[in-house]
Amino acid sequence: MNKPVTAVSNLGAIDAAHHLHPFSDMKKLNAAGTKIITRAEGVHIWDSTGKQYLDAFAGLWCVNVGYGRKSIADVVHAQMLELPYYNTFFGTTTPPTTLLAQKIAEKTGPKINRVFFSNSGSEASDTWFRMARVYWKALGHETKTQVIARKNAYHGSTVAGASLGGMKWMHEQGNLPIEGIHHINQPYWYAEGGDLTPEDFGLKVARELEEKIIELGEENVAAFVAEPIQGAGGVIVPPLTYWPEIKRICAKYQILLVADEVISGFGRLGSWFGHQHYDFEPDLAPIAKGLSSGYLPIGGVLVSDRVAEVMVNELGDFYHGYTYSGHPVAAAAALENIRIIEEEGLVERVRDDTGPYLAQALASLTDHELVGEAVSVGLMGAVQIAADKATRRRFKKPDDTGTGVRNKCVNAGVVLRATGDRMLFSPPLIISRSEIDQAVDTLRSGLDWLKDNRGEG
C-alpha cells in the first residue's frame, strides 16, 4: 500500500517544472521556491523542513473543525469501499447525498429546504447565476437577466464567478465581466466613508442598490448578490445600518437576494450562516468551504422555497449540473464534519467564547500607532494598517505593506492573510484563547517591524 508523500528531496524542483499554481506569478514563485506543507494537526501545519506554524487562516477560510479529524477519514474510507462514486443525473442519488441535503436544510431556517450540489464555491456562483435567470424566465419575465453585485467582492474565479466579483484586476484577464453584470460600491467605511459616520455611510452605499435597480429598470434585474461580510476583499464588516437597508430594498422590488455564504457558512460568524447573523432571508445562497472543512471538495446552493417551487413545478428540466454533484464520498465527509460541529458545540463556542475573545484581542492592537481599525465578527477579523491614524491615510503601496507584515508573521510561525494593507484572521473554529493570543502577539511584532521600516509611508 502506497503511503502519502511527506518528504521528497527534489519536490520543489518538480513543482516548479510541472505545477501551475492558482493566483500566482509563476516566475516569481519559482524563483523564491514553493513552501511544501507536509502534515497538519488541530490548528497547526508543518512544512517539509519540519517547521511548525499556527494556521490562523484555516487553510483558505475553510478548515473549520481543524486538521487531523480521524472520524472524517474513517467515514470517507468506509464510503469509498461501499460506493466510491455514482452520479445524481438520470433519477438517481446516493444515501449520503440525500442525507446531507436534509441536514443542511435543518440549519438554514424555515424558508430554505433544498440544496443543489456543486464541487466548489466558484461552481456554486455559476449555478445560482443560471438559476436566477431561469427562475424569472419560467415565471414569464424573460427580460429579468441583469445582476447587481459589489465592487471588491469575491465570488469565485470561474467566468461567471469572476464576473460577479468586483475585482478589476481579475476582470482584466479574460475580458470580464460578461454581459449583464453591474457593480455598486462596497460598505468599506474606513477607506471610502470620508466624513460620514459609519451609520450614514452604510445607508448611503446600501441605497446605491435602489438607485441601480431604478437605473436598469426593475423589469430587467434578476438578483443582487453580496457576501454577508466581504472575505477576500479584506474582511469588510458592513456598518450596522447596511443589511437592514438592503433587506428593505430587496423586499420593495421584485429581485432575488443572494447571500454568498461560501466563507460565512457553517459557524464562522458564530451562527450557522451569515444571513442568520444579519437577520435576513436570502432567495439563493452559495455554500462551500466549511461544508466539509476542506477535507474533500464540495459546494452547493441553498435554494429558498420561493425559487424551488418554481424550479420543481414550473421549469421542467434544469440543464445544469456536474459529474460530481453530490459526490457520495464528499457528502459523507460533509455529514461527519457537520456532526462534529454539532457535537462539540463549535457554533456556540464561536458565538459565546472565542469570537468575543478574538474581538477583544484584536481591539488591543488599536493602541498601536499603525493600526487604523480592528474589526471582527465571530472568528473572522481584520486589522487595518494606517500610515496616519488621525486622517485614515494609508501607505503608498498597500500591497507591499501588507505582504511585508504577513511574511514576518509567517516567518515567526503564524499564518495570516494580507489583502492589501488589511491583515486577515480566519482560524479554525477549534482555536483556543491562548492560540488567539499567540496569533495577535505575532501580528503586533510584525507591526513593530513595519514601524521600524516604514520608509516614506
CSV table of C-alpha atoms in Angstrom, one decimal:
chain,number,residue,atom,x,y,z
A,1,MET,CA,0.0,0.0,0.0
A,2,ASN,CA,1.4,3.4,-1.0
A,3,LYS,CA,1.8,6.0,1.7
A,4,PRO,CA,1.3,9.8,1.3
A,5,VAL,CA,4.4,11.5,0.2
A,6,THR,CA,5.8,13.5,3.1
A,7,ALA,CA,9.4,14.2,2.1
A,8,VAL,CA,11.0,14.2,-1.4
A,9,SER,CA,14.3,15.9,-1.7
A,10,ASN,CA,13.6,17.4,-5.2
A,11,LEU,CA,9.9,18.1,-4.7
A,12,GLY,CA,10.4,21.8,-5.1
A,13,ALA,CA,12.1,21.4,-8.5
A,14,ILE,CA,9.3,19.0,-9.6
A,15,ASP,CA,6.7,21.6,-8.5
A,16,ALA,CA,8.4,24.4,-10.5
A,17,ALA,CA,8.7,22.2,-13.6
A,18,HIS,CA,5.1,20.9,-13.6
A,19,HIS,CA,2.7,22.7,-11.3
A,20,LEU,CA,0.9,25.9,-12.2
A,21,HIS,CA,-0.4,27.4,-9.0
A,22,PRO,CA,-3.7,29.4,-8.7
A,23,PHE,CA,-3.4,33.2,-8.2
A,24,SER,CA,0.4,33.1,-8.6
A,25,ASP,CA,3.1,34.8,-10.5
A,26,MET,CA,4.9,31.6,-11.5
A,27,LYS,CA,8.1,33.3,-12.5
A,28,LYS,CA,8.4,34.9,-9.0
A,29,LEU,CA,7.2,31.8,-7.2
A,30,ASN,CA,9.7,29.5,-9.0
A,31,ALA,CA,12.5,32.0,-8.2
A,32,ALA,CA,11.5,32.1,-4.5
A,33,GLY,CA,10.7,28.5,-4.1
A,34,THR,CA,7.5,26.8,-3.0
A,35,LYS,CA,6.8,26.1,0.6
A,36,ILE,CA,5.8,22.4,0.9
A,37,ILE,CA,3.3,21.6,3.6
A,38,THR,CA,3.6,18.0,4.6
A,39,ARG,CA,1.2,17.4,7.6
A,40,ALA,CA,-1.2,19.1,9.9
A,41,GLU,CA,-3.0,18.5,13.3
A,42,GLY,CA,-5.5,20.7,15.1
A,43,VAL,CA,-4.7,24.3,14.3
A,44,HIS,CA,-1.1,23.6,13.2
A,45,ILE,CA,0.6,22.8,9.9
A,46,TRP,CA,4.2,21.7,9.3
A,47,ASP,CA,6.4,22.2,6.2
A,48,SER,CA,9.0,19.9,4.7
A,49,THR,CA,11.8,21.4,6.9
A,50,GLY,CA,9.8,20.4,10.0
A,51,LYS,CA,8.8,23.9,10.9
A,52,GLN,CA,5.5,24.3,12.7
A,53,TYR,CA,3.0,27.1,12.0
A,54,LEU,CA,-0.2,28.2,13.7
A,55,ASP,CA,-2.7,28.3,10.9
A,56,ALA,CA,-4.7,31.4,11.8
A,57,PHE,CA,-6.4,31.3,8.4
A,58,ALA,CA,-7.8,27.8,8.4
A,59,GLY,CA,-6.2,26.8,5.1
A,60,LEU,CA,-8.3,29.1,2.9
A,61,TRP,CA,-11.1,30.1,5.2
A,62,CYS,CA,-12.3,26.5,5.3
A,63,VAL,CA,-10.8,24.1,7.9
A,64,ASN,CA,-13.5,24.9,10.5
A,65,VAL,CA,-13.1,21.7,12.6
A,66,GLY,CA,-9.3,21.7,12.4
A,67,TYR,CA,-6.9,19.3,10.9
A,68,GLY,CA,-6.4,15.6,11.6
A,69,ARG,CA,-10.0,14.5,12.3
A,70,LYS,CA,-9.8,10.7,12.2
A,71,SER,CA,-13.5,10.3,12.1
A,72,ILE,CA,-13.8,12.1,8.8
A,73,ALA,CA,-11.1,9.9,7.4
A,74,ASP,CA,-12.9,6.8,8.7
A,75,VAL,CA,-16.3,7.7,7.1
A,76,VAL,CA,-14.6,8.6,3.8
A,77,HIS,CA,-12.7,5.3,3.8
A,78,ALA,CA,-15.9,3.3,4.6
A,79,GLN,CA,-17.9,5.2,1.9
A,80,MET,CA,-15.2,4.6,-0.7
A,81,LEU,CA,-15.3,0.8,0.0
A,82,GLU,CA,-19.1,0.8,-0.2
A,83,LEU,CA,-19.8,3.2,-3.0
A,84,PRO,CA,-16.9,5.3,-4.2
A,85,TYR,CA,-19.0,7.2,-6.8
A,86,TYR,CA,-22.3,7.4,-8.5
A,87,ASN,CA,-23.9,10.4,-10.2
A,88,THR,CA,-27.1,12.2,-9.4
A,89,PHE,CA,-28.3,12.5,-13.0
A,90,PHE,CA,-31.0,10.3,-14.6
A,91,GLY,CA,-33.1,9.9,-11.5
A,92,THR,CA,-30.5,8.5,-9.1
A,93,THR,CA,-29.0,9.6,-5.8
A,94,THR,CA,-26.9,8.1,-3.0
A,95,PRO,CA,-27.7,7.9,0.7
A,96,PRO,CA,-25.0,10.4,1.9
A,97,THR,CA,-26.0,12.9,-0.8
A,98,THR,CA,-29.7,12.9,0.2
A,99,LEU,CA,-29.0,12.9,3.9
A,100,LEU,CA,-26.6,15.8,3.6
A,101,ALA,CA,-29.3,17.8,1.8
A,102,GLN,CA,-31.6,17.1,4.7
A,103,LYS,CA,-29.0,18.0,7.3
A,104,ILE,CA,-28.1,21.3,5.6
A,105,ALA,CA,-31.8,22.2,5.4
A,106,GLU,CA,-32.1,21.7,9.2
A,107,LYS,CA,-29.6,24.5,9.7
A,108,THR,CA,-30.8,27.2,7.3
A,109,GLY,CA,-34.2,28.3,8.6
A,110,PRO,CA,-37.8,27.5,7.7
A,111,LYS,CA,-37.8,29.1,4.2
A,112,ILE,CA,-34.8,27.2,2.7
A,113,ASN,CA,-35.4,23.5,2.3
A,114,ARG,CA,-33.4,22.4,-0.8
A,115,VAL,CA,-29.8,22.2,-1.9
A,116,PHE,CA,-28.2,21.9,-5.4
A,117,PHE,CA,-24.7,20.4,-5.1
A,118,SER,CA,-21.5,21.5,-6.8
A,119,ASN,CA,-17.8,20.9,-6.2
A,120,SER,CA,-16.7,24.4,-5.1
A,121,GLY,CA,-17.9,27.9,-4.3
A,122,SER,CA,-17.0,29.1,-7.8
A,123,GLU,CA,-19.2,26.5,-9.3
A,124,ALA,CA,-21.9,27.4,-6.9
A,125,SER,CA,-21.8,31.0,-8.1
A,126,ASP,CA,-22.2,29.8,-11.7
A,127,THR,CA,-25.1,27.7,-10.6
A,128,TRP,CA,-27.2,30.3,-8.8
A,129,PHE,CA,-26.4,32.8,-11.6
A,130,ARG,CA,-28.2,30.4,-14.0
A,131,MET,CA,-30.9,29.6,-11.5
A,132,ALA,CA,-31.8,33.2,-11.1
A,133,ARG,CA,-32.2,33.8,-14.8
A,134,VAL,CA,-34.1,30.5,-15.3
A,135,TYR,CA,-36.4,31.3,-12.4
A,136,TRP,CA,-37.6,34.6,-13.8
A,137,LYS,CA,-37.9,33.1,-17.4
A,138,ALA,CA,-40.1,30.3,-16.0
A,139,LEU,CA,-42.4,33.0,-14.5
A,140,GLY,CA,-42.6,34.8,-17.8
A,141,HIS,CA,-40.2,37.6,-17.0
A,142,GLU,CA,-37.7,37.0,-19.8
A,143,THR,CA,-36.1,40.4,-19.5
A,144,LYS,CA,-35.1,39.9,-15.9
A,145,THR,CA,-31.5,38.8,-16.6
A,146,GLN,CA,-29.3,41.6,-15.1
A,147,VAL,CA,-27.4,41.0,-11.8
A,148,ILE,CA,-26.1,43.6,-9.4
A,149,ALA,CA,-23.0,42.8,-7.4
A,150,ARG,CA,-20.4,44.9,-5.4
A,151,LYS,CA,-17.0,46.3,-6.2
A,152,ASN,CA,-14.2,44.4,-4.4
A,153,ALA,CA,-16.4,41.4,-3.8
A,154,TYR,CA,-15.2,37.9,-4.5
A,155,HIS,CA,-17.5,35.2,-5.8
A,156,GLY,CA,-15.0,32.7,-7.3
A,157,SER,CA,-12.7,32.6,-10.3
A,158,THR,CA,-14.8,30.8,-13.0
A,159,VAL,CA,-16.0,33.1,-15.8
A,160,ALA,CA,-19.4,33.9,-14.1
A,161,GLY,CA,-17.9,33.9,-10.6
A,162,ALA,CA,-15.1,36.3,-11.5
A,163,SER,CA,-17.5,38.5,-13.4
A,164,LEU,CA,-19.8,38.7,-10.4
A,165,GLY,CA,-16.9,39.5,-8.2
A,166,GLY,CA,-15.9,43.2,-8.3
A,167,MET,CA,-12.1,42.9,-8.6
A,168,LYS,CA,-10.8,44.8,-11.6
A,169,TRP,CA,-7.5,43.0,-11.7
A,170,MET,CA,-9.4,39.8,-12.3
A,171,HIS,CA,-11.6,41.3,-14.9
A,172,GLU,CA,-8.5,42.4,-16.9
A,173,GLN,CA,-7.8,38.7,-17.6
A,174,GLY,CA,-10.4,37.2,-19.9
A,175,ASN,CA,-12.3,40.3,-21.0
A,176,LEU,CA,-14.6,40.3,-18.0
A,177,PRO,CA,-17.2,40.9,-16.7
A,178,ILE,CA,-19.6,39.1,-19.0
A,179,GLU,CA,-22.6,41.0,-20.2
A,180,GLY,CA,-25.4,41.7,-17.7
A,181,ILE,CA,-23.4,42.2,-14.5
A,182,HIS,CA,-23.2,45.5,-12.8
A,183,HIS,CA,-21.3,46.6,-9.6
A,184,ILE,CA,-22.1,49.1,-6.9
A,185,ASN,CA,-19.9,50.4,-4.1
A,186,GLN,CA,-18.9,48.3,-1.2
A,187,PRO,CA,-19.6,49.1,2.5
A,188,TYR,CA,-15.9,49.8,3.3
A,189,TRP,CA,-16.2,52.8,5.6
A,190,TYR,CA,-12.5,53.0,6.6
A,191,ALA,CA,-11.3,53.5,3.1
A,192,GLU,CA,-14.3,55.1,1.4
A,193,GLY,CA,-16.5,56.6,4.1
A,194,GLY,CA,-15.0,60.1,4.0
A,195,ASP,CA,-16.5,62.4,6.6
A,196,LEU,CA,-19.7,60.3,7.0
A,197,THR,CA,-20.3,58.3,10.2
A,198,PRO,CA,-20.3,54.6,9.6
A,199,GLU,CA,-24.0,54.5,10.1
A,200,ASP,CA,-24.7,57.2,7.5
A,201,PHE,CA,-22.2,55.6,5.1
A,202,GLY,CA,-23.9,52.2,5.5
A,203,LEU,CA,-27.2,53.7,4.4
A,204,LYS,CA,-25.6,55.6,1.5
A,205,VAL,CA,-23.9,52.6,-0.1
A,206,ALA,CA,-27.0,50.4,0.5
A,207,ARG,CA,-29.2,52.9,-1.3
A,208,GLU,CA,-26.9,52.6,-4.3
A,209,LEU,CA,-28.7,49.3,-4.9
A,210,GLU,CA,-32.0,51.0,-5.2
A,211,GLU,CA,-30.5,53.6,-7.5
A,212,LYS,CA,-29.1,50.9,-9.7
A,213,ILE,CA,-32.3,49.0,-9.8
A,214,ILE,CA,-34.2,52.1,-11.0
A,215,GLU,CA,-31.4,52.9,-13.5
A,216,LEU,CA,-31.6,49.5,-15.1
A,217,GLY,CA,-35.3,49.1,-14.6
A,218,GLU,CA,-36.8,46.7,-12.1
A,219,GLU,CA,-38.2,44.6,-15.0
A,220,ASN,CA,-34.6,43.9,-16.1
A,221,VAL,CA,-33.0,43.0,-12.8
A,222,ALA,CA,-32.8,39.4,-11.7
A,223,ALA,CA,-30.8,39.5,-8.5
A,224,PHE,CA,-28.4,41.2,-6.1
A,225,VAL,CA,-25.5,39.3,-4.7
A,226,ALA,CA,-23.3,40.1,-1.7
A,227,GLU,CA,-21.2,38.3,0.9
A,228,PRO,CA,-22.6,39.0,4.4
A,229,ILE,CA,-19.0,40.1,5.2
A,230,GLN,CA,-16.6,40.5,2.3
A,231,GLY,CA,-13.9,37.9,2.7
A,232,ALA,CA,-11.1,38.1,0.1
A,233,GLY,CA,-11.8,41.8,-0.3
A,234,GLY,CA,-10.4,42.4,3.2
A,235,VAL,CA,-13.0,41.2,5.8
A,236,ILE,CA,-15.1,44.3,5.2
A,237,VAL,CA,-17.6,44.3,8.1
A,238,PRO,CA,-20.5,46.4,7.0
A,239,PRO,CA,-21.9,49.2,9.2
A,240,LEU,CA,-24.9,48.0,11.2
A,241,THR,CA,-27.2,50.1,9.1
A,242,TYR,CA,-26.2,48.3,5.9
A,243,TRP,CA,-28.0,45.0,5.8
A,244,PRO,CA,-31.4,46.2,7.2
A,245,GLU,CA,-31.5,48.7,4.3
A,246,ILE,CA,-30.5,46.1,1.7
A,247,LYS,CA,-33.2,43.9,3.2
A,248,ARG,CA,-35.8,46.7,2.8
A,249,ILE,CA,-34.8,47.5,-0.8
A,250,CYS,CA,-35.0,43.8,-1.9
A,251,ALA,CA,-38.4,43.4,-0.3
A,252,LYS,CA,-39.6,46.5,-2.1
A,253,TYR,CA,-38.5,45.4,-5.6
A,254,GLN,CA,-39.0,42.2,-7.4
A,255,ILE,CA,-35.4,40.9,-7.4
A,256,LEU,CA,-33.8,37.9,-5.8
A,257,LEU,CA,-31.4,38.4,-2.8
A,258,VAL,CA,-28.4,36.2,-3.0
A,259,ALA,CA,-26.1,35.8,0.1
A,260,ASP,CA,-22.7,34.3,-0.7
A,261,GLU,CA,-22.2,32.1,2.3
A,262,VAL,CA,-19.1,30.3,1.0
A,263,ILE,CA,-16.9,31.8,3.8
A,264,SER,CA,-19.5,32.8,6.4
A,265,GLY,CA,-21.4,29.5,6.4
A,266,PHE,CA,-21.0,26.6,8.9
A,267,GLY,CA,-20.2,28.6,12.1
A,268,ARG,CA,-17.6,31.1,11.0
A,269,LEU,CA,-19.6,34.1,12.4
A,270,GLY,CA,-21.0,32.3,15.4
A,271,SER,CA,-24.1,31.3,13.6
A,272,TRP,CA,-24.7,28.5,11.1
A,273,PHE,CA,-24.9,31.0,8.3
A,274,GLY,CA,-24.1,34.7,7.8
A,275,HIS,CA,-27.6,35.7,6.8
A,276,GLN,CA,-28.8,34.5,10.2
A,277,HIS,CA,-26.3,36.8,11.9
A,278,TYR,CA,-27.6,39.7,9.9
A,279,ASP,CA,-31.3,38.7,10.2
A,280,PHE,CA,-32.3,38.4,6.6
A,281,GLU,CA,-33.5,35.5,4.4
A,282,PRO,CA,-31.8,35.0,1.0
A,283,ASP,CA,-33.5,33.5,-2.0
A,284,LEU,CA,-30.3,31.7,-3.0
A,285,ALA,CA,-27.0,31.2,-1.2
A,286,PRO,CA,-23.9,29.5,-2.5
A,287,ILE,CA,-22.0,27.4,0.1
A,288,ALA,CA,-18.7,25.5,0.2
A,289,LYS,CA,-15.5,25.7,2.4
A,290,GLY,CA,-16.8,24.9,5.9
A,291,LEU,CA,-19.3,22.5,4.5
A,292,SER,CA,-16.6,19.8,4.6
A,293,SER,CA,-13.9,21.8,6.4
A,294,GLY,CA,-11.9,21.4,3.2
A,295,TYR,CA,-11.4,17.7,3.7
A,296,LEU,CA,-13.0,17.0,0.3
A,297,PRO,CA,-14.2,19.4,-2.4
A,298,ILE,CA,-17.9,20.0,-2.2
A,299,GLY,CA,-20.2,23.0,-2.5
A,300,GLY,CA,-23.7,23.9,-3.3
A,301,VAL,CA,-26.5,26.4,-3.5
A,302,LEU,CA,-29.2,26.8,-0.8
A,303,VAL,CA,-32.5,27.3,-2.6
A,304,SER,CA,-35.4,29.0,-0.9
A,305,ASP,CA,-38.9,27.6,-1.2
A,306,ARG,CA,-39.8,30.6,-3.3
A,307,VAL,CA,-37.3,29.6,-6.0
A,308,ALA,CA,-37.6,25.9,-5.5
A,309,GLU,CA,-41.3,25.8,-6.0
A,310,VAL,CA,-40.9,27.3,-9.5
A,311,MET,CA,-38.0,25.0,-10.4
A,312,VAL,CA,-39.9,22.0,-9.2
A,313,ASN,CA,-43.4,22.8,-10.5
A,314,GLU,CA,-42.9,25.2,-13.5
A,315,LEU,CA,-39.4,24.8,-15.0
A,316,GLY,CA,-39.2,21.3,-16.3
A,317,ASP,CA,-35.6,20.2,-16.9
A,318,PHE,CA,-32.9,22.3,-15.5
A,319,TYR,CA,-30.0,21.8,-17.9
A,320,HIS,CA,-27.2,22.3,-15.4
A,321,GLY,CA,-25.0,20.1,-13.2
A,322,TYR,CA,-21.7,18.5,-12.7
A,323,THR,CA,-20.3,15.0,-12.9
A,324,TYR,CA,-19.5,15.1,-9.2
A,325,SER,CA,-22.6,17.0,-8.0
A,326,GLY,CA,-23.4,15.4,-4.6
A,327,HIS,CA,-20.4,13.0,-4.8
A,328,PRO,CA,-21.1,10.4,-2.2
A,329,VAL,CA,-17.7,10.4,-0.6
A,330,ALA,CA,-17.6,14.2,-0.3
A,331,ALA,CA,-21.1,14.1,1.1
A,332,ALA,CA,-20.1,11.6,3.7
A,333,ALA,CA,-17.2,13.8,4.7
A,334,ALA,CA,-19.5,16.8,5.0
A,335,LEU,CA,-22.0,14.9,7.1
A,336,GLU,CA,-19.3,13.9,9.5
A,337,ASN,CA,-18.0,17.4,9.6
A,338,ILE,CA,-21.4,18.8,10.5
A,339,ARG,CA,-21.8,16.2,13.1
A,340,ILE,CA,-18.5,17.3,14.7
A,341,ILE,CA,-19.6,20.9,14.7
A,342,GLU,CA,-22.9,20.0,16.3
A,343,GLU,CA,-21.5,17.6,18.9
A,344,GLU,CA,-18.7,19.9,20.0
A,345,GLY,CA,-20.9,23.0,20.0
A,346,LEU,CA,-18.5,24.9,17.8
A,347,VAL,CA,-21.1,27.4,16.6
A,348,GLU,CA,-22.0,28.3,20.1
A,349,ARG,CA,-18.3,28.3,21.2
A,350,VAL,CA,-17.5,30.9,18.5
A,351,ARG,CA,-20.6,33.0,19.4
A,352,ASP,CA,-20.1,33.0,23.1
A,353,ASP,CA,-16.4,32.5,23.8
A,354,THR,CA,-13.7,32.6,21.1
A,355,GLY,CA,-15.5,35.1,18.9
A,356,PRO,CA,-15.8,37.7,21.6
A,357,TYR,CA,-12.3,36.9,22.8
A,358,LEU,CA,-10.8,37.4,19.3
A,359,ALA,CA,-12.6,40.8,19.1
A,360,GLN,CA,-11.1,41.8,22.4
A,361,ALA,CA,-7.6,40.6,21.4
A,362,LEU,CA,-7.8,42.5,18.0
A,363,ALA,CA,-9.1,45.6,19.8
A,364,SER,CA,-5.9,45.5,21.9
A,365,LEU,CA,-3.9,46.3,18.8
A,366,THR,CA,-5.7,49.7,18.3
A,367,ASP,CA,-3.2,51.3,20.7
A,368,HIS,CA,-0.5,50.6,18.0
A,369,GLU,CA,0.4,53.7,16.0
A,370,LEU,CA,0.0,51.9,12.7
A,371,VAL,CA,-3.4,50.3,13.4
A,372,GLY,CA,-6.4,52.3,12.0
A,373,GLU,CA,-9.1,49.8,13.0
A,374,ALA,CA,-9.6,46.3,14.2
A,375,VAL,CA,-12.9,44.6,13.3
A,376,SER,CA,-14.3,41.1,13.6
A,377,VAL,CA,-17.5,39.0,13.7
A,378,GLY,CA,-17.1,35.5,15.2
A,379,LEU,CA,-13.8,34.1,14.0
A,380,MET,CA,-13.4,36.4,11.0
A,381,GLY,CA,-11.5,39.6,11.6
A,382,ALA,CA,-9.2,42.2,10.1
A,383,VAL,CA,-6.7,44.8,11.2
A,384,GLN,CA,-6.3,47.8,9.0
A,385,ILE,CA,-2.8,49.2,8.7
A,386,ALA,CA,-2.6,53.0,8.6
A,387,ALA,CA,0.3,55.4,7.9
A,388,ASP,CA,-1.6,58.1,9.9
A,389,LYS,CA,-4.4,57.0,12.2
A,390,ALA,CA,-5.9,60.5,12.6
A,391,THR,CA,-6.6,61.0,8.9
A,392,ARG,CA,-7.0,57.4,7.9
A,393,ARG,CA,-4.1,57.9,5.5
A,394,ARG,CA,-2.7,54.7,4.2
A,395,PHE,CA,0.7,53.7,3.0
A,396,LYS,CA,1.6,54.4,-0.7
A,397,LYS,CA,2.0,50.8,-1.5
A,398,PRO,CA,-0.7,48.9,0.4
A,399,ASP,CA,0.0,45.5,-1.2
A,400,ASP,CA,3.7,45.7,-0.3
A,401,THR,CA,2.9,46.9,3.2
A,402,GLY,CA,0.5,44.0,4.0
A,403,THR,CA,2.7,41.4,2.3
A,404,GLY,CA,5.7,42.5,4.3
A,405,VAL,CA,3.9,42.2,7.6
A,406,ARG,CA,2.4,38.9,6.6
A,407,ASN,CA,5.7,37.4,5.7
A,408,LYS,CA,7.1,38.5,9.1
A,409,CYS,CA,4.3,36.7,10.8
A,410,VAL,CA,4.7,33.5,8.7
A,411,ASN,CA,8.5,33.6,9.4
A,412,ALA,CA,7.6,33.8,13.1
A,413,GLY,CA,5.3,30.7,12.8
A,414,VAL,CA,1.8,32.2,12.3
A,415,VAL,CA,-0.1,32.1,9.0
A,416,LEU,CA,-2.2,35.1,8.4
A,417,ARG,CA,-3.5,36.6,5.1
A,418,ALA,CA,-3.0,40.1,3.8
A,419,THR,CA,-5.4,41.8,1.4
A,420,GLY,CA,-3.7,45.0,0.5
A,421,ASP,CA,-2.9,46.7,3.9
A,422,ARG,CA,-5.5,44.7,5.9
A,423,MET,CA,-4.4,41.7,7.9
A,424,LEU,CA,-7.0,39.0,8.0
A,425,PHE,CA,-7.9,36.3,10.6
A,426,SER,CA,-10.0,33.3,9.9
A,427,PRO,CA,-8.7,30.5,12.2
A,428,PRO,CA,-10.2,27.0,12.7
A,429,LEU,CA,-13.3,27.1,15.0
A,430,ILE,CA,-11.4,24.9,17.5
A,431,ILE,CA,-8.7,27.6,18.2
A,432,SER,CA,-8.1,28.3,21.9
A,433,ARG,CA,-7.8,31.6,23.6
A,434,SER,CA,-4.0,31.1,24.1
A,435,GLU,CA,-3.6,30.4,20.4
A,436,ILE,CA,-5.6,33.5,19.6
A,437,ASP,CA,-3.1,35.4,21.9
A,438,GLN,CA,-0.2,33.9,20.0
A,439,ALA,CA,-1.6,35.0,16.6
A,440,VAL,CA,-2.3,38.5,17.8
A,441,ASP,CA,1.0,38.9,19.6
A,442,THR,CA,2.8,37.8,16.4
A,443,LEU,CA,0.9,40.4,14.4
A,444,ARG,CA,1.9,43.1,16.9
A,445,SER,CA,5.5,42.1,16.4
A,446,GLY,CA,5.0,42.3,12.6
A,447,LEU,CA,3.5,45.8,13.0
A,448,ASP,CA,6.5,46.8,15.2
A,449,TRP,CA,8.8,45.7,12.3
A,450,LEU,CA,6.8,47.8,9.9
A,451,LYS,CA,7.1,50.8,12.3
A,452,ASP,CA,10.8,50.5,12.3
A,453,ASN,CA,11.0,50.0,8.5
A,454,ARG,CA,8.1,52.2,7.3
A,455,GLY,CA,10.1,54.5,4.9
A,456,GLU,CA,8.0,57.3,3.5
A,457,GLY,CA,4.7,55.8,4.1
